[in-house]
Short mmCIF file of C-alpha atoms in Angstrom, two decimals:
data_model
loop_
_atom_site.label_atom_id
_atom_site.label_comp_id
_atom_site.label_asym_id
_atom_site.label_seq_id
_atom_site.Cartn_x
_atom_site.Cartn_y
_atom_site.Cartn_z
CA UNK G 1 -5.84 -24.36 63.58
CA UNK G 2 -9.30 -24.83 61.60
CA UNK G 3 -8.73 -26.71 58.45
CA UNK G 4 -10.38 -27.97 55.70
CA UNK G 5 -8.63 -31.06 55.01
CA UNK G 6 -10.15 -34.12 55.55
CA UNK G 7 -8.07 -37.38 56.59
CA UNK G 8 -7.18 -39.85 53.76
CA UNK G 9 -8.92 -42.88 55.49
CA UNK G 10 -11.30 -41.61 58.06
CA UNK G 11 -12.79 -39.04 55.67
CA UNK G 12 -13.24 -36.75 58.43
CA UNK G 13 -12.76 -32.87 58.73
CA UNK G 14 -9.50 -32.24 60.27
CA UNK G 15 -9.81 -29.83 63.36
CA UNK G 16 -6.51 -29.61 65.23
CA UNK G 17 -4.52 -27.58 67.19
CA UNK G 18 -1.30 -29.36 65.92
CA UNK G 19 0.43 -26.85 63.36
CA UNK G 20 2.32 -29.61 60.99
CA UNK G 21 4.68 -26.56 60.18
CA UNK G 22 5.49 -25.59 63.54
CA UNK G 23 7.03 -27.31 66.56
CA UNK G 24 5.74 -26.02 69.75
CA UNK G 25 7.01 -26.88 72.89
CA UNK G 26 4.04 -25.72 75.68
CA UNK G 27 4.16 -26.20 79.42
CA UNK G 28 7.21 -27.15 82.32
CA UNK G 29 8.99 -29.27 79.61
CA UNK G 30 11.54 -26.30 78.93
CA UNK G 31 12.57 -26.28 82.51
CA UNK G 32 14.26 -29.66 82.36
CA UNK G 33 15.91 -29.80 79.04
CA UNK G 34 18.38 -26.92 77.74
CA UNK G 35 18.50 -25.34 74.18
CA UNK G 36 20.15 -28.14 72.76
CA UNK G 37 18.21 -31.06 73.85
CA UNK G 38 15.15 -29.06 72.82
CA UNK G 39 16.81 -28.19 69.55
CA UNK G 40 16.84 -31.86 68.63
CA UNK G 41 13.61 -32.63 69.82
CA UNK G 42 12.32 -29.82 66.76
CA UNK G 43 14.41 -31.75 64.59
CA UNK G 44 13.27 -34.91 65.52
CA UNK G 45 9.34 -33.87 64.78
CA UNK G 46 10.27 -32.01 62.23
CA UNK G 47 11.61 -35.66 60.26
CA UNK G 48 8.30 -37.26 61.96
CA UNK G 49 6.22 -34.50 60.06
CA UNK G 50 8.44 -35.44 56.51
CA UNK G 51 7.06 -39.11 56.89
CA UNK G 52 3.46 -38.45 58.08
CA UNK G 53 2.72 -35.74 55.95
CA UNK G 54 2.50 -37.76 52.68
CA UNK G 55 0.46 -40.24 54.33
CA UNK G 56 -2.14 -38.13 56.40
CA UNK G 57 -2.78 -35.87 53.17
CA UNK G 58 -3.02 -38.03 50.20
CA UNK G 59 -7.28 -37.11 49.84
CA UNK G 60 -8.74 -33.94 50.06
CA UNK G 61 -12.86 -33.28 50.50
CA UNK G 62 -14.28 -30.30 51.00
CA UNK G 63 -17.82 -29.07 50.42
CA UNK G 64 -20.16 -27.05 52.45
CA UNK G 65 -20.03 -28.63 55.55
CA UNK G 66 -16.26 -28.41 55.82
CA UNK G 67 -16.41 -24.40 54.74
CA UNK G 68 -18.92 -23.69 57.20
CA UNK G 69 -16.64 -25.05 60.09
CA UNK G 70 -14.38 -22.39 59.62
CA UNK G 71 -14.65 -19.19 61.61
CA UNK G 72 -14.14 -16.77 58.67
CA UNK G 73 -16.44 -18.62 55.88
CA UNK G 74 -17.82 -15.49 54.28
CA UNK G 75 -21.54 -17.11 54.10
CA UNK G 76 -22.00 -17.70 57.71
CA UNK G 77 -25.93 -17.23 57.89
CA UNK G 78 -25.58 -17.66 61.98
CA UNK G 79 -23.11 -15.22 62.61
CA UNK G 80 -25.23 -13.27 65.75
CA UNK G 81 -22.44 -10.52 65.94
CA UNK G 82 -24.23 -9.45 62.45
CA UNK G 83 -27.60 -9.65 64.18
CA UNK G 84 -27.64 -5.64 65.13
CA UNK G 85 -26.61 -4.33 61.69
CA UNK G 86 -28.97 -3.39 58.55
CA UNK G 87 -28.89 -5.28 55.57
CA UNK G 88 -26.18 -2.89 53.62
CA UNK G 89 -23.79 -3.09 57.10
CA UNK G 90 -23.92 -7.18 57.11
CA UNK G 91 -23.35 -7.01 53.32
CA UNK G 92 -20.31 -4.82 53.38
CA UNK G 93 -19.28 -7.16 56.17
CA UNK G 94 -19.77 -10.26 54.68
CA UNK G 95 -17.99 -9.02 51.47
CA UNK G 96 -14.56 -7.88 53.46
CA UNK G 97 -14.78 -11.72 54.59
CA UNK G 98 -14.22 -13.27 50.88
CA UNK G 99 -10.50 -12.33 50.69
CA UNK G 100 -9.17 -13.45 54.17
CA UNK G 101 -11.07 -16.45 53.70
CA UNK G 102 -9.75 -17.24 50.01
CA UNK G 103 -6.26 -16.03 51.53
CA UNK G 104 -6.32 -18.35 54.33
CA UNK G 105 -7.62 -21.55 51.79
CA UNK G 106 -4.82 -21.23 49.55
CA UNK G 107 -2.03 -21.23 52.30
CA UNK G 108 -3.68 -24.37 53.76
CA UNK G 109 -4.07 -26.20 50.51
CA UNK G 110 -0.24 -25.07 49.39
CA UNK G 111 0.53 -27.15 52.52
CA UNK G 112 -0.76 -30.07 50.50
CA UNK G 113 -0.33 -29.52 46.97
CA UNK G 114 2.36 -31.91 46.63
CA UNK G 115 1.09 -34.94 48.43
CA UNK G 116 -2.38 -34.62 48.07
CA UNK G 117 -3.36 -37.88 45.23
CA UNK G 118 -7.45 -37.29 45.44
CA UNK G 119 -8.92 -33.70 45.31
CA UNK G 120 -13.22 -34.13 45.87
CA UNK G 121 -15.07 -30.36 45.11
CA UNK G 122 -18.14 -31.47 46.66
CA UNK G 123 -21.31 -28.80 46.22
CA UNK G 124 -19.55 -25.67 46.70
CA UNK G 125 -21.46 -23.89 43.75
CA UNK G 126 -19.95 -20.33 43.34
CA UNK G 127 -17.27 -20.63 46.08
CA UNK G 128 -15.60 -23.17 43.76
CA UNK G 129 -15.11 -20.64 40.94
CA UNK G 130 -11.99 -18.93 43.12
CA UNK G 131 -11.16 -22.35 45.17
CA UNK G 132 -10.06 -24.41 41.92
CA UNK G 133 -7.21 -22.09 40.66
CA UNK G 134 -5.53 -23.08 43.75
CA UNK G 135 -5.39 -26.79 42.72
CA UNK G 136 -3.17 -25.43 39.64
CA UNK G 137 -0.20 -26.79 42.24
CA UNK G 138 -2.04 -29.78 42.45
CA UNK G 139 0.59 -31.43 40.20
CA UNK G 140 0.50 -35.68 41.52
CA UNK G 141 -3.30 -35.45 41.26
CA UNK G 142 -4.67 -38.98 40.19
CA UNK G 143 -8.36 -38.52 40.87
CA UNK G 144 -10.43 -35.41 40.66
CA UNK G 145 -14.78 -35.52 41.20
CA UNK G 146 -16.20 -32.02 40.94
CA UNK G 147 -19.74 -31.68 41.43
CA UNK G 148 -22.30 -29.09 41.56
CA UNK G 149 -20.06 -26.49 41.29
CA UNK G 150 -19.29 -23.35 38.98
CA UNK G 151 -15.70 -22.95 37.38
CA UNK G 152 -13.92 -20.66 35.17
CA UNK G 153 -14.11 -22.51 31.90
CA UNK G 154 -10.46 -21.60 30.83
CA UNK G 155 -8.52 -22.30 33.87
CA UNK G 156 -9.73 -25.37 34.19
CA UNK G 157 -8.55 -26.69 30.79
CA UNK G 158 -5.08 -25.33 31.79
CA UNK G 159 -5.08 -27.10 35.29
CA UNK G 160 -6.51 -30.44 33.23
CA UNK G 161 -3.51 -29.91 30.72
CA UNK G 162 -0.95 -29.73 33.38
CA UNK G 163 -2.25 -33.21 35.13
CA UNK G 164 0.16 -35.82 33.53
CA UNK G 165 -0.22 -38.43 35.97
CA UNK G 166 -4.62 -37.60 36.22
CA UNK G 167 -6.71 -40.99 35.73
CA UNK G 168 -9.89 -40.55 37.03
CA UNK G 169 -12.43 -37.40 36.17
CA UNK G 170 -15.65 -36.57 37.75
CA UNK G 171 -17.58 -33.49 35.99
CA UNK G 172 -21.19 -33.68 36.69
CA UNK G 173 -23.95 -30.88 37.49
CA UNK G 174 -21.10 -28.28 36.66
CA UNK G 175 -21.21 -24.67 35.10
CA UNK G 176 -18.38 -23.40 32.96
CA UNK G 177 -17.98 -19.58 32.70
CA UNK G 178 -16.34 -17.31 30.31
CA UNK G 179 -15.90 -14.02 30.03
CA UNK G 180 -17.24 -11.90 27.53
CA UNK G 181 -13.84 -11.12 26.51
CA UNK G 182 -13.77 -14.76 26.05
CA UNK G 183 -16.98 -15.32 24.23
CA UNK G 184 -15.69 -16.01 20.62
CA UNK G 185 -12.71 -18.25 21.82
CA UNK G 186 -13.50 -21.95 21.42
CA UNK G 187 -15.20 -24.43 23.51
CA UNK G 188 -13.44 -26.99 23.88
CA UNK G 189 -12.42 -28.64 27.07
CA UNK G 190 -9.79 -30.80 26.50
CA UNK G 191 -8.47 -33.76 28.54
CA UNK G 192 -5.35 -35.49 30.13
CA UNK G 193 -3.82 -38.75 27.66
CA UNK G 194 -3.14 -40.41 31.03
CA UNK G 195 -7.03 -39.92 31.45
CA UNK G 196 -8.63 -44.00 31.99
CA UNK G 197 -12.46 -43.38 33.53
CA UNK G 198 -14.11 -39.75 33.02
CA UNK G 199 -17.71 -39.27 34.12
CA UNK G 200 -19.33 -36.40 31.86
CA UNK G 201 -22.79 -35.43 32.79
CA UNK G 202 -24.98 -31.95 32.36
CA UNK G 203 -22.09 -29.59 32.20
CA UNK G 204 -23.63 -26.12 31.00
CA UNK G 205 -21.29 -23.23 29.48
CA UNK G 206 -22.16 -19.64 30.44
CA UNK G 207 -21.08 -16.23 28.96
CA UNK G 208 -20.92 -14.00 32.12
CA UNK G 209 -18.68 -11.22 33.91
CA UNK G 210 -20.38 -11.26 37.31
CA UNK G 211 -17.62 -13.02 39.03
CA UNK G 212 -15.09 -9.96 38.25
CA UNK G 213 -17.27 -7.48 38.14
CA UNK G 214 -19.31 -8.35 40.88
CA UNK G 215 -18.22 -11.06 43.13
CA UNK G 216 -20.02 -10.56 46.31
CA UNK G 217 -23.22 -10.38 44.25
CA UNK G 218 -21.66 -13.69 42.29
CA UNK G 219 -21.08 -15.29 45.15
CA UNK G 220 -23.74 -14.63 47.53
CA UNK G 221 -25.71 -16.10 44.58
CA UNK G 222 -27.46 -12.75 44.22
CA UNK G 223 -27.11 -12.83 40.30
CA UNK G 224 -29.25 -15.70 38.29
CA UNK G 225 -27.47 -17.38 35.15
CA UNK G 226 -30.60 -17.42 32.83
CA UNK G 227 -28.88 -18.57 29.28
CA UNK G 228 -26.38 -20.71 28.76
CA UNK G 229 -25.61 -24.10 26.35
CA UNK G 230 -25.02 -27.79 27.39
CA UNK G 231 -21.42 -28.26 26.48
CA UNK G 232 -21.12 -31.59 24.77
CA UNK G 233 -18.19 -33.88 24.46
CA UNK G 234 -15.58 -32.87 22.26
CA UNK G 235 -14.48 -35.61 20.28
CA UNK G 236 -10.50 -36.24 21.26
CA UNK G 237 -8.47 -39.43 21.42
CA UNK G 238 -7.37 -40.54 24.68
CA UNK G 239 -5.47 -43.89 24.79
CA UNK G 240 -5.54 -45.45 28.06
CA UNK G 241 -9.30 -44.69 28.28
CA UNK G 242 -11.15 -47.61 29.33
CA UNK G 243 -14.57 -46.47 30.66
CA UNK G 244 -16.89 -43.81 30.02
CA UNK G 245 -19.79 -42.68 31.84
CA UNK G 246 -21.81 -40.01 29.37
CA UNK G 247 -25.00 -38.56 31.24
CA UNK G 248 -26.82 -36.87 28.30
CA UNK G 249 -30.14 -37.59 27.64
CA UNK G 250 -30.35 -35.49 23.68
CA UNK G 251 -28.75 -38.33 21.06
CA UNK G 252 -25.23 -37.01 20.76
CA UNK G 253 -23.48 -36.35 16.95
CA UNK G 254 -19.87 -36.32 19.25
CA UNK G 255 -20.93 -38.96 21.62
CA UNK G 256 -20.85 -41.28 18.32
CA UNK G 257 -17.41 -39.17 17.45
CA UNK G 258 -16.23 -39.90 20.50
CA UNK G 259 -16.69 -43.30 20.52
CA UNK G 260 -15.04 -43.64 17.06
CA UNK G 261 -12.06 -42.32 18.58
CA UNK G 262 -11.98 -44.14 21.56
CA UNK G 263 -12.60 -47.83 20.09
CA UNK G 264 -10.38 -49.37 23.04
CA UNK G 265 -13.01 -48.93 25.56
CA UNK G 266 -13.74 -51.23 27.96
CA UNK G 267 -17.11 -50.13 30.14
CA UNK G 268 -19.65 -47.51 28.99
CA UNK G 269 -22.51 -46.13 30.45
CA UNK G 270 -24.91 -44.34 28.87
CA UNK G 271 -28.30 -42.81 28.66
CA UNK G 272 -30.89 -45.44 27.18
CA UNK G 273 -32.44 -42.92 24.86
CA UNK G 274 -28.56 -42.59 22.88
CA UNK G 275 -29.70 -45.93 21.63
CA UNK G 276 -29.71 -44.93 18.46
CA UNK G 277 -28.81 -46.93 14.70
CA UNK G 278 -25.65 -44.27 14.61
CA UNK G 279 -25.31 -45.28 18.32
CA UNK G 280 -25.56 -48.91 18.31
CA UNK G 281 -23.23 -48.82 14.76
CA UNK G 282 -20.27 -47.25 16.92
CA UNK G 283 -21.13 -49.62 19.57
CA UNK G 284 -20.08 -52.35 17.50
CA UNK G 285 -16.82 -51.42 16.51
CA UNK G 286 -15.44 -51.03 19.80
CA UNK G 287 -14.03 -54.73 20.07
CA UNK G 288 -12.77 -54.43 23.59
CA UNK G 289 -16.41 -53.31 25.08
CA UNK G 290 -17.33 -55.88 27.48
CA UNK G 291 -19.42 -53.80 30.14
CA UNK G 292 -22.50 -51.56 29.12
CA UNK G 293 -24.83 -49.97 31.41
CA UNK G 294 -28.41 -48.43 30.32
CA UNK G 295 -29.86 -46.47 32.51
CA UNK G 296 -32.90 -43.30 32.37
CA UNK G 297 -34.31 -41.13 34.68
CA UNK G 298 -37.94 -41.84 34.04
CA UNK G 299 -37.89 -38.77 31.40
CA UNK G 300 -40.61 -38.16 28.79
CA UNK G 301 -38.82 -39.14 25.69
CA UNK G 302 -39.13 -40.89 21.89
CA UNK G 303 -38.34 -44.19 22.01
CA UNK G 304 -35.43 -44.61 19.62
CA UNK G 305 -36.28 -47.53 17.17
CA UNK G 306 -33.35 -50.45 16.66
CA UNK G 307 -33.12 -51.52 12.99
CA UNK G 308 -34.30 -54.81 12.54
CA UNK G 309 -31.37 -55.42 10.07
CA UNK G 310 -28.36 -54.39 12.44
CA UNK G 311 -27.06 -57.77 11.98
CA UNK G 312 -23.58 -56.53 13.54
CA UNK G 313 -23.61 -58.54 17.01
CA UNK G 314 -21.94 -56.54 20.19
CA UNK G 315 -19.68 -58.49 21.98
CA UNK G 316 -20.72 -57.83 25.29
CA UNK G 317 -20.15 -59.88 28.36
CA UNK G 318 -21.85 -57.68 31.47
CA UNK G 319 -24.63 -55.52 30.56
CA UNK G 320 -26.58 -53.85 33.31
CA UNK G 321 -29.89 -51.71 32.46
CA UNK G 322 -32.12 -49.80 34.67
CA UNK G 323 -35.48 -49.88 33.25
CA UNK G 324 -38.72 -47.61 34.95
CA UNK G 325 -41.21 -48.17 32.47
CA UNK G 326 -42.94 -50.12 29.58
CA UNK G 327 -40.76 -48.20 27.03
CA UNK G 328 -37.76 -48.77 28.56
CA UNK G 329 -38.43 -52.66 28.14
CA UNK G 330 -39.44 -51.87 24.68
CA UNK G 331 -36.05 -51.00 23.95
CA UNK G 332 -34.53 -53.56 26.21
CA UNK G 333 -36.33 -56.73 24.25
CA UNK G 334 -34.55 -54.64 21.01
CA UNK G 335 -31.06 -54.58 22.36
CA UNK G 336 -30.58 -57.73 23.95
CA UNK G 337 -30.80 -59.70 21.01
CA UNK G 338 -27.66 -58.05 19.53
CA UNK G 339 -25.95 -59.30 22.26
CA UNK G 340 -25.88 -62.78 22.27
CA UNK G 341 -22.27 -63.22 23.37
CA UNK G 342 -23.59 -61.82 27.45
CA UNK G 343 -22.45 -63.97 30.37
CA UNK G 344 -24.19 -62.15 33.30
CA UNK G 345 -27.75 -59.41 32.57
CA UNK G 346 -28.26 -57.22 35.78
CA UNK G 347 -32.14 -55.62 35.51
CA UNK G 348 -33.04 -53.21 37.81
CA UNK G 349 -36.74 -52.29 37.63
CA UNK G 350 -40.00 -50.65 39.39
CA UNK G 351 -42.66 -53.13 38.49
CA UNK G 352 -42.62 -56.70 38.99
CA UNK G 353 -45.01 -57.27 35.90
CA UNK G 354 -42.70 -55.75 33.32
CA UNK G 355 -40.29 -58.57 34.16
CA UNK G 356 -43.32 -61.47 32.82
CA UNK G 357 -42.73 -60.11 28.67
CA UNK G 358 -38.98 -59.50 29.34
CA UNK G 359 -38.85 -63.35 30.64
CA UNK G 360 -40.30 -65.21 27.89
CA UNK G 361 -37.71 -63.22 25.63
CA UNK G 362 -34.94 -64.20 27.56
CA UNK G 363 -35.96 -68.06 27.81
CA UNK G 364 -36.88 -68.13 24.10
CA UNK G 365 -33.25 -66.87 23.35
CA UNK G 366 -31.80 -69.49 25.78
CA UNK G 367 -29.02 -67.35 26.65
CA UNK G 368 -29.16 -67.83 30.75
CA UNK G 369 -29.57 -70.47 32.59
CA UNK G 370 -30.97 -69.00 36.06
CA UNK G 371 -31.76 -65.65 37.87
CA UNK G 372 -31.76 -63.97 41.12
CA UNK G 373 -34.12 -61.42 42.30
CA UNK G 374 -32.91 -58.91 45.09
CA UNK G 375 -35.71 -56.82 46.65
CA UNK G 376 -34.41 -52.80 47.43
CA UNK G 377 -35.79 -49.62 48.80
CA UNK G 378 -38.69 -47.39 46.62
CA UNK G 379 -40.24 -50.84 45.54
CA UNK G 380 -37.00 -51.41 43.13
CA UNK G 381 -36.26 -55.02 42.15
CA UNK G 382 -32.65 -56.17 40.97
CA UNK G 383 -32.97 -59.58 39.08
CA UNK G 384 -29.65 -60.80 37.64
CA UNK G 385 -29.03 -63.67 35.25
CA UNK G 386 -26.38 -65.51 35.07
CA UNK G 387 -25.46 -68.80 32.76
#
């Protein structure tokens, strides 16, 4: 039996010939035992099976390497039985593939719906748009990271709704899609109150009817989504929230919302450019923030300016930015003095001679006592100080 499960611990694609459903008894065995003896023997695997199957299927992975190890992936590019046919023969082909495929997906992920604690959607792009339904059975989920992928904006709010027991979300590099039918009904993506670290980064919406209309097209990736917005955070309470990581680079109106309504939060991550006055002002009413990281991708952007009279200290303990160029240090040498209250800075950085300006600033605030400079790959240098 191909599958695409992957083992909880090995993280490893599963490729058996063991049927967990189904006891078969192969070879001379059945000449020395007689219907009852074999009888319990079925019974006997069949309790082993019980007790194993929670604890071999607690994780599921799958992305593109997994799919392709299946016989009947539909976008086999090395299939040489196909080699002989013309382009409109291997495309009617390929497109009677997409339903056995989808058909024999969801009767291997029913067999895990109920154990399975980790689900990871890993890259699968348009294929993922008729995989995630299926997880709608996915009911004990505590951990879900979905990236790169395309999903049907609607069904994935009611799968999120239904996750009581979900604590960790992953949605990054991922396109919503609704309907035209859909187009006028709100945006907003709601999540789980059992929700405590969510990763939101570069999700786009898109208004589109390809994947009913025309799904081999859709999902041969024949048909280019040209327009579309970046769906932002919708500002929502959710209690037991302790960290955020928020991967928008445009200063956020709901990021600052957000924040307002989530003042228990413990570790944040954001883009350096949300640095804003607005920003920094919601920063400093969360009273349990004790972990901030700053990070950019090297972007072309306006440095935000830090009013000199924010007098409102954050309380800080563990603040880690990732600085590539002078303007990033700019706004460094801004924010660290309204955190006077830090026990350990982490710096990671390009070039060694931004670190000479950034120095003197830290020794003339006398918050650290010592540092520790860790040398990586692509000429990056970690220094971290510590009291």
């Amino acid at each position: 039996m191909n599958s695409i499960l992957t083992h909880s611990s090995l993280n490893i694609t599963t490729n058996t010939n063991i049927d967990w459903e189904i006891t078969i008894l192969n070879g001379i065995v059945h000449e020395y035992l007689n219907k009852q003896e074999l009888s319990e023997i079925s019974l006997t695997t069949r309790r082993i099976r019980r007790k194993l199957y929670p604890l071999l299927f607690t994780k599921l992975r799958t992305n593109p390497k997994v799919l392709y190890s299946m016989p009947n992936f539909f976008q086999h590019r090395d299939n040489f039985d196909f080699d002989r046919l013309s382009y409109s023969e291997r495309y009617r082909a390929n497109k009677a593939q997409i339903d056995p495929f989808f058909t024999q997906a969801t009767t291997e992920l029913e067999r895990v719906a109920k154990t399975c604690k980790v689900l990871n959607l890993d890259q699968l792009r348009k294929v993922c748009y008729f995989l995630i339904p299926i997880t709608s059975q996915f009911l004990n989920l505590y951990e879900i990271y979905i990236y790169n992928c395309y999903l049907p904006f609607y069904k994935l709010n009611d799968i999120l709704k239904n996750l009581s027991k979900l604590e960790v979300l992953k949605l990054d590099h991922i396109i919503l899609l609704k309907s035209t039918e859909e187009s006028e009904l709100p945006n907003d993506l709601g999540f789980p109150p059992s929700l405590k670290s969510l990763i939101y980064g570069n999700v786009k919406l898109v208004v589109n009817d390809s994947p009913q209309l025309h799904t081999a097209e859709f999902v041969y990736n024949q048909i280019p989504f040209y327009s579309g917005i970046r769906l932002d955070l919708l500002p929502q309470n959710i209690p037991l929230l302790n960290s955020l990581t928020y991967s928008n680079y445009n200063p956020s109106q709901n990021l600052i919302k957000f924040l307002g309504l989530n003042s228990h939060l413990e570790d944040l991550t954001l883009s350096i450019t949300q640095l804003t006055p607005s920003t920094l002002s919601a920063l400093s009413s969360i009273s349990n923030l004790e972990c901030l990281k700053l990070e950019t991708n090297d972007l072309s952007f306006e440095v935000p300016y830090i009013t000199p009279g924010f007098n409102n200290p954050l309380k800080l303990k563990d603040l880690t930015l990732i600085l590539l160029n002078s303007s990033d240090f700019n706004i460094a040498k801004q924010f660290i003095q309204l955190t006077p209250n830090l026990t350990k800075l982490t710096i990671r950085a390009l070039n060694d001679q931004l670190f000479e300006e950034f120095n003197y600033l830290i020794n003339t605030l006398n918050y650290f006592a010592k540092y520790e400079d860790t040398f990586g790959g692509f000429n990056f240098i970690t220094r971290v100080y510590t009291k």
